[in-house]
Each structure stands twice: as structure tokens, then as C-alpha cells.
PDB file of C-alpha atoms in Angstrom:
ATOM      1  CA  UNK G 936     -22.728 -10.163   0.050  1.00  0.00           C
ATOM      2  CA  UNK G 937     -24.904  -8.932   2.927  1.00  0.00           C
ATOM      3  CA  UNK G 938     -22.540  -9.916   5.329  1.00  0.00           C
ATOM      4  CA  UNK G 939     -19.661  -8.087   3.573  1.00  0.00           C
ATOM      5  CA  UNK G 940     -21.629  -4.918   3.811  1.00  0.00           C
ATOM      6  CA  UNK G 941     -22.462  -5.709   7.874  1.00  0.00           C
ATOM      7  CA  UNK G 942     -18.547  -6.289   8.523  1.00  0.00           C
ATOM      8  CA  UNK G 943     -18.148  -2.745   6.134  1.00  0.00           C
ATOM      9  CA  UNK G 944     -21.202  -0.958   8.290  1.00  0.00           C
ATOM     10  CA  UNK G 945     -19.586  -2.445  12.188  1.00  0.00           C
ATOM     11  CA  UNK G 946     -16.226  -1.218  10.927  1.00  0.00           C
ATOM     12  CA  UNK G 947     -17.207   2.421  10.205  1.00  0.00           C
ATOM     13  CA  UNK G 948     -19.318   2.605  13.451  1.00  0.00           C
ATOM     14  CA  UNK G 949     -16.052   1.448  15.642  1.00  0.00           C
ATOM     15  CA  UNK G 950     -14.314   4.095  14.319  1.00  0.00           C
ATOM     16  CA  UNK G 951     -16.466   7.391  14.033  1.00  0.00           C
ATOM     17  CA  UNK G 952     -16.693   7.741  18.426  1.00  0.00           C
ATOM     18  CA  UNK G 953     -12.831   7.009  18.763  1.00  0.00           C
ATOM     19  CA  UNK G 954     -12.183   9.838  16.104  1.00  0.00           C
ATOM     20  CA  UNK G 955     -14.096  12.364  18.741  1.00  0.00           C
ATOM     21  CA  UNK G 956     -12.699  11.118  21.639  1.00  0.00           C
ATOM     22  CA  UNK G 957      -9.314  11.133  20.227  1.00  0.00           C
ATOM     23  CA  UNK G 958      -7.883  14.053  22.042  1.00  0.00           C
ATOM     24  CA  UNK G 959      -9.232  12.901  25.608  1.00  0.00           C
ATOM     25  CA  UNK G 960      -7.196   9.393  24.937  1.00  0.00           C
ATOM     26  CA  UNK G 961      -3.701  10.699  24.017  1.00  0.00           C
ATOM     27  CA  UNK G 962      -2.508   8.029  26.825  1.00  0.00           C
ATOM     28  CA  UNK G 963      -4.020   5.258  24.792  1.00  0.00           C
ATOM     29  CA  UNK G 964      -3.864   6.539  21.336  1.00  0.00           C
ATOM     30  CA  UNK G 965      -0.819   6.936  18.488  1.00  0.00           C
ATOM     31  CA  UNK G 966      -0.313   9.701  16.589  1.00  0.00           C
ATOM     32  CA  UNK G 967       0.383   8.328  12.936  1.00  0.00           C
ATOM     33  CA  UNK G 968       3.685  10.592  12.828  1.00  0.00           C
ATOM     34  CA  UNK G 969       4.836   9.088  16.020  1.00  0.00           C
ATOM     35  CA  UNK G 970       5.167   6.167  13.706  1.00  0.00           C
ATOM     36  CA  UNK G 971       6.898   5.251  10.694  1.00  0.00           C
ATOM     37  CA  UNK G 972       5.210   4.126   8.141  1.00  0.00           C
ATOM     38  CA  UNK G 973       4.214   1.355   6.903  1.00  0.00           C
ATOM     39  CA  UNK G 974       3.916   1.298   2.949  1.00  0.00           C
ATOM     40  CA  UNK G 975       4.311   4.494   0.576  1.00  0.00           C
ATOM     41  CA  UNK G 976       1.653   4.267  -2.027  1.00  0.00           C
ATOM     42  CA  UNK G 977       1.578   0.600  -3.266  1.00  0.00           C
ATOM     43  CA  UNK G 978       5.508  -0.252  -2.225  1.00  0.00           C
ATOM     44  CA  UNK G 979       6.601  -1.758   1.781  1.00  0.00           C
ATOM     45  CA  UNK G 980       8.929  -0.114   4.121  1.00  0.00           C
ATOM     46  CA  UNK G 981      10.627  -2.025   6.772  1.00  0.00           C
ATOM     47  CA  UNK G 982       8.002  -0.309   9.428  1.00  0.00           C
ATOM     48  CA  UNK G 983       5.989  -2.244  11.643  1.00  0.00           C
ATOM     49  CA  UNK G 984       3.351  -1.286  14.214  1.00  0.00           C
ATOM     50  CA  UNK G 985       3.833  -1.662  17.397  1.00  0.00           C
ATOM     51  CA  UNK G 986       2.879  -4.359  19.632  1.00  0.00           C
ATOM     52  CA  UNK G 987      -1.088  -4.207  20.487  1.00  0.00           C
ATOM     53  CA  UNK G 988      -1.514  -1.136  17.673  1.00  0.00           C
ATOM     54  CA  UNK G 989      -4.230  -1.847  14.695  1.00  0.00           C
ATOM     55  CA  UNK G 990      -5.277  -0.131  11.496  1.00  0.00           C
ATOM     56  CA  UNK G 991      -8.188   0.088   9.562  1.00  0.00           C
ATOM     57  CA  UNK G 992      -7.362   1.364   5.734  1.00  0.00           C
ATOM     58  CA  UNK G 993     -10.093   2.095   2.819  1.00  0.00           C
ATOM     59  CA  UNK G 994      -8.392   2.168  -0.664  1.00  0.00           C
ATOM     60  CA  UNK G 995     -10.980   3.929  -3.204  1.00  0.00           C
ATOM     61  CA  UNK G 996      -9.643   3.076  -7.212  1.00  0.00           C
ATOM     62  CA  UNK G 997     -11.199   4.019 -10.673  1.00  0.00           C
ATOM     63  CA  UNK G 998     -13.980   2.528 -11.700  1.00  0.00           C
ATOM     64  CA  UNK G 999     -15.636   2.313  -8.371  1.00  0.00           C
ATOM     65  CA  UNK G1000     -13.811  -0.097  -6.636  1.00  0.00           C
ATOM     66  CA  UNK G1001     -12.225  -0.205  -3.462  1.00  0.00           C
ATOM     67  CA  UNK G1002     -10.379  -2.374  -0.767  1.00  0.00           C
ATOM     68  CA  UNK G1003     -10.404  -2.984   2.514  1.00  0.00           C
ATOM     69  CA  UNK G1004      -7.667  -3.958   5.083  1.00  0.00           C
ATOM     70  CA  UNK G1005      -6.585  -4.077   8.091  1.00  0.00           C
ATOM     71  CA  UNK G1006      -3.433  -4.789   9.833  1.00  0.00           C
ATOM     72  CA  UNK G1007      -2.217  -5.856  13.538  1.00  0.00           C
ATOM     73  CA  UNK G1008       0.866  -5.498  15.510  1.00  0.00           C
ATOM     74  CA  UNK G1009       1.168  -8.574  17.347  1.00  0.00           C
ATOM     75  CA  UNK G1010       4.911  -7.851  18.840  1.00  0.00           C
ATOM     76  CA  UNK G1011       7.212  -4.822  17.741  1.00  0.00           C
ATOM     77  CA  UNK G1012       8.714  -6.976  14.740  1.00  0.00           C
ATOM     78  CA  UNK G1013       5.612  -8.402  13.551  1.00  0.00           C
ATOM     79  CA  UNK G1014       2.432  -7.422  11.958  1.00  0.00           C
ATOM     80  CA  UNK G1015       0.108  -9.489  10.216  1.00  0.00           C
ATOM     81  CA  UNK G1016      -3.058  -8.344   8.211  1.00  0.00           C
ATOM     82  CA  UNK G1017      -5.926  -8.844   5.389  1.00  0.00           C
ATOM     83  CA  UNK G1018      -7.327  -7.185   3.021  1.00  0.00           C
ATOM     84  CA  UNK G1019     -10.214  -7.587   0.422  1.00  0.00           C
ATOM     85  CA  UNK G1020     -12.201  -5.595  -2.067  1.00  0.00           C
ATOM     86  CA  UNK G1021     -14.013  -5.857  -6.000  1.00  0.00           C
ATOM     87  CA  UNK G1022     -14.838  -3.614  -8.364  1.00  0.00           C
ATOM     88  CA  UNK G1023     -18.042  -1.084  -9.045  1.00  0.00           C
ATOM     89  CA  UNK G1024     -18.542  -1.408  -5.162  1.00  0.00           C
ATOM     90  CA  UNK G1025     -19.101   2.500  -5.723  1.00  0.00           C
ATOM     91  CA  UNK G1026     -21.552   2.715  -8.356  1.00  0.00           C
ATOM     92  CA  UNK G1027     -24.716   1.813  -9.598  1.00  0.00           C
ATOM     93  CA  UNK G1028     -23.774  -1.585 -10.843  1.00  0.00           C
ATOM     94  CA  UNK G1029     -23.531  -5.131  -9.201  1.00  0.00           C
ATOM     95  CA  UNK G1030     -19.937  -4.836  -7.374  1.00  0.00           C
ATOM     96  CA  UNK G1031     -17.774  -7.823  -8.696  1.00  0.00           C
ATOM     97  CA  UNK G1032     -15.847  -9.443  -5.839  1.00  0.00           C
ATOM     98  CA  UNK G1033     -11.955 -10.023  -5.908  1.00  0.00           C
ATOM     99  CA  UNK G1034     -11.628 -14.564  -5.909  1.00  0.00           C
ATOM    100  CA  UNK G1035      -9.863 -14.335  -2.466  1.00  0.00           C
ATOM    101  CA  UNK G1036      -9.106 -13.016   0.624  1.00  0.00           C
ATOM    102  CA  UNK G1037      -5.327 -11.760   0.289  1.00  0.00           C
ATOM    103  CA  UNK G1038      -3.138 -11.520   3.533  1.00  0.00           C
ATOM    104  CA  UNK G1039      -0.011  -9.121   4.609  1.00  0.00           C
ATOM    105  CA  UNK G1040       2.837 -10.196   6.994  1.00  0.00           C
ATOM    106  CA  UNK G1041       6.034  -8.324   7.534  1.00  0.00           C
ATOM    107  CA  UNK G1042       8.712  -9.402  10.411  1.00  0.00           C
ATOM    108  CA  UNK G1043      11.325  -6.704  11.465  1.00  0.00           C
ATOM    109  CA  UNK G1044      14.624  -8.612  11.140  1.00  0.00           C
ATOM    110  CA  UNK G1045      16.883  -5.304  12.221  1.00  0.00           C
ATOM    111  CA  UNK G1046      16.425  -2.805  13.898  1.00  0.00           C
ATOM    112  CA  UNK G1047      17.686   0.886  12.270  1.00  0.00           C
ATOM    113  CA  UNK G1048      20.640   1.570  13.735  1.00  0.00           C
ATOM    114  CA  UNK G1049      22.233   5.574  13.690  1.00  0.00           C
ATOM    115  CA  UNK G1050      24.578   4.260  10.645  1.00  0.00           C
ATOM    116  CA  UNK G1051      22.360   1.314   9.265  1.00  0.00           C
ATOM    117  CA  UNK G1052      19.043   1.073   8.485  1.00  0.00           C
ATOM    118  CA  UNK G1053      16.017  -1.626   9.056  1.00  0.00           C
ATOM    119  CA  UNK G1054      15.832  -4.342   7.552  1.00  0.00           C
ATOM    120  CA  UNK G1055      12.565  -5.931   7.108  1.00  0.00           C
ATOM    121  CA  UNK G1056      10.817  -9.236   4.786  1.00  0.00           C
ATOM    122  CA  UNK G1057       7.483 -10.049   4.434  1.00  0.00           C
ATOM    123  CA  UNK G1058       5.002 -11.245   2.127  1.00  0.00           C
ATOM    124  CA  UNK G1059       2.155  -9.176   0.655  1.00  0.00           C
ATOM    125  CA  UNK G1060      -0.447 -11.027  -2.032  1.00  0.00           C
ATOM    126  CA  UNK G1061      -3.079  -8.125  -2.520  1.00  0.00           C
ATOM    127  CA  UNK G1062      -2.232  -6.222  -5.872  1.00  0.00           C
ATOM    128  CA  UNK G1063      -4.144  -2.433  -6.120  1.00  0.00           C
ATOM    129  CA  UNK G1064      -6.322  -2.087  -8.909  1.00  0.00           C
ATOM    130  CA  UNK G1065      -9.047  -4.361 -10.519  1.00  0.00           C
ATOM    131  CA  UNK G1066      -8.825  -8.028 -10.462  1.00  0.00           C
ATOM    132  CA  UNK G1067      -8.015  -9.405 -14.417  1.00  0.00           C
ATOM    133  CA  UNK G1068      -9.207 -13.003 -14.155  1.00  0.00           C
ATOM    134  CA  UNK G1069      -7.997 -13.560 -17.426  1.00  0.00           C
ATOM    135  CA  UNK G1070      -4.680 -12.964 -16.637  1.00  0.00           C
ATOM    136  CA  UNK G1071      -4.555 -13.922 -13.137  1.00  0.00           C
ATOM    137  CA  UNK G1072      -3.457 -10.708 -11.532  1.00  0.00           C
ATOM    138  CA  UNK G1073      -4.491  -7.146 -10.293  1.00  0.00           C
ATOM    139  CA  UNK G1074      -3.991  -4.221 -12.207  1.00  0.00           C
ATOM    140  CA  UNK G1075      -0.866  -3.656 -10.282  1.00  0.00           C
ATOM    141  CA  UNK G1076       0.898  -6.969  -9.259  1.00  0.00           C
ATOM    142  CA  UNK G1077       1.283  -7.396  -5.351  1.00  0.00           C
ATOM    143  CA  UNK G1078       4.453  -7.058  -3.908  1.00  0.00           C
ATOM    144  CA  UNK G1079       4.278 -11.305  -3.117  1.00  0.00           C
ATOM    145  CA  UNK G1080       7.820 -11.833  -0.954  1.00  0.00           C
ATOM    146  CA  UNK G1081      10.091  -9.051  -0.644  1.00  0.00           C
ATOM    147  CA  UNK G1082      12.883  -7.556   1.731  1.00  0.00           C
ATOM    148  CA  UNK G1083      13.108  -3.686   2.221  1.00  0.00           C
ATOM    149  CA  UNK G1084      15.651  -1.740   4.043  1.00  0.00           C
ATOM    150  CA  UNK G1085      14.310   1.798   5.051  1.00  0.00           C
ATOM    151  CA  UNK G1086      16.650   4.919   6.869  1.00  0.00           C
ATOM    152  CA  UNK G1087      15.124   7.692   8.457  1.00  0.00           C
ATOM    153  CA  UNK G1088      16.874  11.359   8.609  1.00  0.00           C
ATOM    154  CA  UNK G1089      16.186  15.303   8.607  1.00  0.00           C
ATOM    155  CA  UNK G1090      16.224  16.881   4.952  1.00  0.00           C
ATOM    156  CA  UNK G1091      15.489  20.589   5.956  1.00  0.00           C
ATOM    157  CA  UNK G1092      13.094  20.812   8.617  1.00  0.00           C
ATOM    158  CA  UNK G1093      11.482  17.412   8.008  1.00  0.00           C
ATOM    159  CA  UNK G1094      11.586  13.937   9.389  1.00  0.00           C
ATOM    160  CA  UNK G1095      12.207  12.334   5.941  1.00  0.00           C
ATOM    161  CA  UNK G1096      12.763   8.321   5.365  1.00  0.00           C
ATOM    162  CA  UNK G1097      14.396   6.202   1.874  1.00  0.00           C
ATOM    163  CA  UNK G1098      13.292   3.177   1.190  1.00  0.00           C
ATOM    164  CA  UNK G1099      14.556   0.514  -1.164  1.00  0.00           C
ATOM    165  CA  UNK G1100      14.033  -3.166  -1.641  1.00  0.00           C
ATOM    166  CA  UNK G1101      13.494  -6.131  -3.714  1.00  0.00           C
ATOM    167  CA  UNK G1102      10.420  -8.879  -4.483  1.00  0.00           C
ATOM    168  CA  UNK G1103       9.297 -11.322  -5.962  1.00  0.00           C
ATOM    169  CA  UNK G1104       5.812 -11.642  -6.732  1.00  0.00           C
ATOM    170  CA  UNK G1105       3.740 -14.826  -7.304  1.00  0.00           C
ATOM    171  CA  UNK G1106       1.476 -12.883  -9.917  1.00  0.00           C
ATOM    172  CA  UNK G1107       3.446 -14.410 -13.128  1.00  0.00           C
ATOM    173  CA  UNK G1108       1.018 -18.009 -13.781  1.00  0.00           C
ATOM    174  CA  UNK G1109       0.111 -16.442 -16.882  1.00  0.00           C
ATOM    175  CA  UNK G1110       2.424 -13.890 -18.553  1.00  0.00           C
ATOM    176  CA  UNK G1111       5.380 -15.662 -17.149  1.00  0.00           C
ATOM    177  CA  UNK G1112       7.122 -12.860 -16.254  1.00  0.00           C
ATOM    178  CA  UNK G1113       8.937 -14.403 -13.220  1.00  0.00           C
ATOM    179  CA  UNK G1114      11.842 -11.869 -12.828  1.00  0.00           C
ATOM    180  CA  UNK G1115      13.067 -10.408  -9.653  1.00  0.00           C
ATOM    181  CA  UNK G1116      11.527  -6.777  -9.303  1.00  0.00           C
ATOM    182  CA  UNK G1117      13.449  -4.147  -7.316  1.00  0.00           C
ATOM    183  CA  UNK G1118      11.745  -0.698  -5.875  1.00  0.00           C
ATOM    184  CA  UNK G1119      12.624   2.461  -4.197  1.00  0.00           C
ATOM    185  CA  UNK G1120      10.837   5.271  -2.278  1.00  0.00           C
ATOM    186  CA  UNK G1121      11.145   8.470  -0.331  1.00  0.00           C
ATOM    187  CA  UNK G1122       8.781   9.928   2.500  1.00  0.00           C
ATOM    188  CA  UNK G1123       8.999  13.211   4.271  1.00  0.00           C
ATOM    189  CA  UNK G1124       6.428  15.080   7.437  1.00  0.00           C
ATOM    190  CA  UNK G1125       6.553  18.596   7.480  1.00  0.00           C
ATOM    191  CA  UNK G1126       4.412  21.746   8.766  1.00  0.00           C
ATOM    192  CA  UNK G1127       0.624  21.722   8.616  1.00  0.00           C
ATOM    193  CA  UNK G1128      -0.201  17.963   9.389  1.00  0.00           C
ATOM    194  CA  UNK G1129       0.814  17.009   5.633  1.00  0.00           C
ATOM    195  CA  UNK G1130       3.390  14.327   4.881  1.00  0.00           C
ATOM    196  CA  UNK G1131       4.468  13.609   1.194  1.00  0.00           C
ATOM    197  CA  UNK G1132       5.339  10.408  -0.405  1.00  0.00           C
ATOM    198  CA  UNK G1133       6.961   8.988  -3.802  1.00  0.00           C
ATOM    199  CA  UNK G1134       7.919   5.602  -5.316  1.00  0.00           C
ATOM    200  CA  UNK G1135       9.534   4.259  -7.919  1.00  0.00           C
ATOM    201  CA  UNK G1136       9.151   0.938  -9.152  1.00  0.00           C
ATOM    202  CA  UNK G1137      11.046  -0.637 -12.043  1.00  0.00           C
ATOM    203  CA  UNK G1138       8.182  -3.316 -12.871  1.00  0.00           C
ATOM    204  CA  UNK G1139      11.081  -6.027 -13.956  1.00  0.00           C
ATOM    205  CA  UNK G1140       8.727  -8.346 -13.510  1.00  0.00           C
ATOM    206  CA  UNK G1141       5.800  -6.524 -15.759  1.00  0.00           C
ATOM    207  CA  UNK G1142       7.435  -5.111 -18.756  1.00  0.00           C
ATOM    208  CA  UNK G1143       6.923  -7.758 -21.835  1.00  0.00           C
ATOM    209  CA  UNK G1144       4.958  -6.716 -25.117  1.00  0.00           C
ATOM    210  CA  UNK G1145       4.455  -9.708 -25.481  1.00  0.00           C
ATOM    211  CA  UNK G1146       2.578 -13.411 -23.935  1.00  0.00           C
ATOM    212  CA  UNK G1147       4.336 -16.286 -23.984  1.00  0.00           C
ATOM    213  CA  UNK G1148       3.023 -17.949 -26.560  1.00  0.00           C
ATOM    214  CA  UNK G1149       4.832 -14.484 -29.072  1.00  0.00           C
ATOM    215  CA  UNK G1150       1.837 -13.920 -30.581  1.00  0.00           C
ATOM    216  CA  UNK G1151      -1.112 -12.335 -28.333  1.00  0.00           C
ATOM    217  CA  UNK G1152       0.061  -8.863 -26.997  1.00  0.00           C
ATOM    218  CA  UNK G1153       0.508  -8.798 -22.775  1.00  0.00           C
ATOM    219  CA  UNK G1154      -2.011  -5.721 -23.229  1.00  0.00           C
ATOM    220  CA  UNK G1155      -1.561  -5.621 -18.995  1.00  0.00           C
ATOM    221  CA  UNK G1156       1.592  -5.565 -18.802  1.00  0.00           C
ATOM    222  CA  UNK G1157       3.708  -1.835 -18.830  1.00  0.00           C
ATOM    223  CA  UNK G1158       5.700  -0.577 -21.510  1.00  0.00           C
ATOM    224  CA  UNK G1159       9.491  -0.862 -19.740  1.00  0.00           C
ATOM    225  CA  UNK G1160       9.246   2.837 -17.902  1.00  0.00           C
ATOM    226  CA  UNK G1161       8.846   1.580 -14.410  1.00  0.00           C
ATOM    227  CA  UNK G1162       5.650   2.853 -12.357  1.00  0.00           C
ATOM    228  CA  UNK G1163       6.227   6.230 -10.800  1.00  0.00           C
ATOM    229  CA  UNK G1164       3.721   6.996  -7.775  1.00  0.00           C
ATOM    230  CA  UNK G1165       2.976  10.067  -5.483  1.00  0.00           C
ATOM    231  CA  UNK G1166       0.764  10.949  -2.442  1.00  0.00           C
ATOM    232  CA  UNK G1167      -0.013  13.575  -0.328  1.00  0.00           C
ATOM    233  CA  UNK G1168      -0.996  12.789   3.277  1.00  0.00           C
ATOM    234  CA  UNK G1169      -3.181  14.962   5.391  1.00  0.00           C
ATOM    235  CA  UNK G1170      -3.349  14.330   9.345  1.00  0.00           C
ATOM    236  CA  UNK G1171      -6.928  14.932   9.822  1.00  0.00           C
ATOM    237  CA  UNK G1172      -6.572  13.379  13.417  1.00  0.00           C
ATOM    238  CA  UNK G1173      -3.967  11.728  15.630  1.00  0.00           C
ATOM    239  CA  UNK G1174      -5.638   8.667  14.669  1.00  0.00           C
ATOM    240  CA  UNK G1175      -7.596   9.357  11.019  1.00  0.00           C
ATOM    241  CA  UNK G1176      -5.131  10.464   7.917  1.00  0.00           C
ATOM    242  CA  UNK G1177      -6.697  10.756   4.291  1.00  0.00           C
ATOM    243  CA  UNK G1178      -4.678  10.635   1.086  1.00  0.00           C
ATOM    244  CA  UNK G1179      -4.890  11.834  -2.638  1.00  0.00           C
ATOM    245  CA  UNK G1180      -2.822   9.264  -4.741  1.00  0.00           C
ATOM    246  CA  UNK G1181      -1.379  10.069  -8.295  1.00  0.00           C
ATOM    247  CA  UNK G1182       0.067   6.633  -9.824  1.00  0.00           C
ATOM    248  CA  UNK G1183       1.717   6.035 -12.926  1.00  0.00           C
ATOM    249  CA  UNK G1184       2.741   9.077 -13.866  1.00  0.00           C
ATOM    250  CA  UNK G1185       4.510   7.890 -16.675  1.00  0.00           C
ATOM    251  CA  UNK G1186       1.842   6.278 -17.821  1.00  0.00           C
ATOM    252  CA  UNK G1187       3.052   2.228 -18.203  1.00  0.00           C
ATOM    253  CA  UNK G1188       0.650   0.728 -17.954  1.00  0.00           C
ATOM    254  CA  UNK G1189      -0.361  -0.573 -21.747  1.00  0.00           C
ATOM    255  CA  UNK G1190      -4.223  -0.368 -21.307  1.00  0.00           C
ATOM    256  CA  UNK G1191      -4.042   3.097 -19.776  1.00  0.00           C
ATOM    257  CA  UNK G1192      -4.454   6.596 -21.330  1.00  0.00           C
ATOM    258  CA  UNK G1193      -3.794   8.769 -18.796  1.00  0.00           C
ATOM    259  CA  UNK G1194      -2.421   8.644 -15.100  1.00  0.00           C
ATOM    260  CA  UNK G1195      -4.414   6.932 -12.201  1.00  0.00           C
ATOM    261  CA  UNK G1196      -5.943   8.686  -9.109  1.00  0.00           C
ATOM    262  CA  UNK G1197      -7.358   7.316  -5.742  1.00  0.00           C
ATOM    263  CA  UNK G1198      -7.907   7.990  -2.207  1.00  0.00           C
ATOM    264  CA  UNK G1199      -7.021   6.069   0.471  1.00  0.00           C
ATOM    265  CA  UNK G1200      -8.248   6.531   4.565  1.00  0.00           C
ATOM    266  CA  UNK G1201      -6.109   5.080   6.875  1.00  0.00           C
ATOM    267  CA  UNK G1202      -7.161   5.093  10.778  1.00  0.00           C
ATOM    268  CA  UNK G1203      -4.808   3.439  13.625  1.00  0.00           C
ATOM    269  CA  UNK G1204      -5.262   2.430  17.487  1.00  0.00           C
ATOM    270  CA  UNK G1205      -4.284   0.175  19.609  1.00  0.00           C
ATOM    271  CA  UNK G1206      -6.731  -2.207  21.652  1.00  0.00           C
TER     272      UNK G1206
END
């Protein structure tokens, strides 16, 4: 546990002297809106970073927990990453560890064309939320394989992008709920270094009353209305962005009483 602490400590050290030096490395840096992005809240988008680029993101949930990833662009079509995190980790309590190390990899399989959009698949096995062990899944099921197709335009004065896609996640040993899951999202950039994001996801694959065995209740699983998410970026830096998250807004999930909130920092260079 010491050791995940160290790695925590090293990572926040790395980053605090490029944030001040940010502006006298514009040749080496990337401004986050001179990329797309990457996910929405919780759902993919057929983004990638570039070749060489890295990020460093820190998710904060309820409850005190949080999770930690970070992603690499090792060409222009591919980015690989990890991620890992527990519960209480901000609190007064002994943090309890996710079971495993979850990875992130996402290949670029077209590029966006002016009358077609990218096409992207990957594979994603970190869910957002706390770990159930009893039912073998996070709060919010990861994405597990998926394809997204994402378009970029101008709505008003803003660089706006949809995004829709499909997946299939391997989060179903338990409730069984197997079924392909389908998503869509929207993101726009406008004045004042703020960018706003929304999602939609139909949860097809995390909508049954009911376990298999028809007579313990799936008290996990979401109530049929789909999990409706929104964020609000703010560009603190070229290279540093923080976010306020508002998830389920119409309040799915079966073991929650009102909607969710987080935070999430997000910093990005290249080596």
C-alpha cells in the first residue's frame, strides 16, 4: 500500500513544474482543445492521442474513492493505458483496493472524413464507481469492447462533436445480463476556456429487476431509464483541465437516492 501512495506522491511531483512552465513550452506542449477528446464522462469517442502524447487523469467518486489512470499515444491510431483505484482512499478509513489493475486500448480504424466520421474500437475494463465484489462489477459497468463513430462540426460559435457507439461489456458473470449496450454523446468548446459534455447511455445490458435465479432482486442493476451524464470542463492550463461531473440524472441506478457527483483532473503532455 506504501508503494501505491509513492507511485501517487512521484506522479503529482512530475506534474506541478510542467504546469508552471507550461507557457514557455508551447513548442513541446498540447493544448487539450487542440485535441479531441477522448471519453465524455464515462462513454469512448473514437479520439486518440497523438503519437508520443500522455495523460495523467484523477477521478474523485462518493464515498471517498478515487481512480487513477493514465493513457499513452503510441502512434496516431493507437493508445493504450491503465488505470486503478478503491474506495475511502479520501477519508479517515482504511481505503479498500479495487481486485485488479484494469487496462484501456482504443485503435483508430478511420479517419473522419468532411462527410464521414471516425471510426474507432477498443476495449476498456475499468467501470467508475465502487467495486461490488458480490456482484462482480463496478458501480457503473465498464465499457469492455466497443466501436464508436464520432463527427466533429460548428453549432453556433463552437467546435462541437456527436458521438455514438455500441459495447459489449464483460461485467455480466453474475447478473447475466449479457446484452449488447448501445450509447450516445455530444461535446461542445466555447468562450472562457469551458467545454461542456453529455451522454446518454441506454444500460441494455443493466436494466433487470431481477437475478437470475427470479427470486433475489439485482438491487445494482438500473431501473430501464438509461444513465444520463453531464460535465462541465474548465481549461485551467494548456495542459491541466478540471471537471465537475453530474451522473445519473435520472436516477437508475436501484441503490441510489439521488444523482451522483465527482470531479475528475485530467493533465496531458507529450514526452
Amino acid at each position: 500500500m506504501k508503494t501505491i501512495y509513492t507511485l501517487l506522491a512521484v506522479c503529482l511531483i512530475s506534474i506541478i513544474p510542467k504546469i508552471s512552465h507550461a507557457q514557455e513550452q508551447d513548442a513541446l506542449s498540447a493544448s487539450m482543445y487542440d485535441l479531441p477528446p477522448r471519453w465524455l464522462v464515462d462513454l469512448p469517442t473514437a479520439g486518440t492521442l497523438p503519437r508520443g502524447y500522455y495523460d495523467i487523469g484523477f477521478r474523485i467518486y462518493p464515498g471517498g474513492g478515487s481512480i487513477v489512470n493514465t493513457d499513452i499515444g503510441l502512434s496516431n491510431r493507437l493508445t493504450i493505458g491503465i488505470s486503478y483505484g478503491g474506495d475511502k482512499i479520501l477519508s479517515n478509513e482504511t481505503p479498500i483496493w479495487n481486485p485488479s489493475i484494469e487496462f484501456n486500448l482504443k485503435f483508430r480504424l478511420i479517419d473522419e472524413l468532411e462527410y464521414f466520421p471516425g471510426i474507432s474500437v477498443g476495449f476498456a475494463s475499468q467501470g467508475n464507481g465502487t467495486y461490488i465484489s458480490s456482484f462482480e462489477r463496478y458501480t457503473f459497468k465498464s465499457r469492455g469492447f466497443y466501436v464508436v463513430a464520432s463527427r466533429s462540426f460548428y453549432f453556433y460559435q463552437w467546435t462541437a462533436g456527436w458521438h455514438f457507439g455500441i459495447n459489449y461489456s464483460q461485467e455480466n458473470d453474475f447478473d447475466k445480463e449479457d446484452d449488447l449496450n448501445f450509447f450516445g454523446g455530444f461535446d461542445a468548446t466555447f468562450k472562457y476556456n469551458l467545454a461542456l459534455i453529455a451522454e446518454y447511455d441506454l444500460a441494455l445490458n443493466d436494466d433487470r429487476s431481477m437475478l437470475p435465479d427470479k427470486i433475489n432482486s439485482n438491487i445494482y442493476g438500473g431501473k430501464g431509464r438509461g444513465y444520463f451524464n453531464i460535465g462541465i470542463k474548465w481549461l485551467f492550463t494548456d495542459n491541466l483541465e478540471l471537471e465537475a461531473i453530474v451522473k445519473d440524472i435520472f436516477i437508475n441506478r436501484r441503490d441510489s437516492e439521488a444523482i451522483t457527483r465527482e470531479i475528475r483532473i485530467n493533465y496531458i503532455d507529450r514526452f
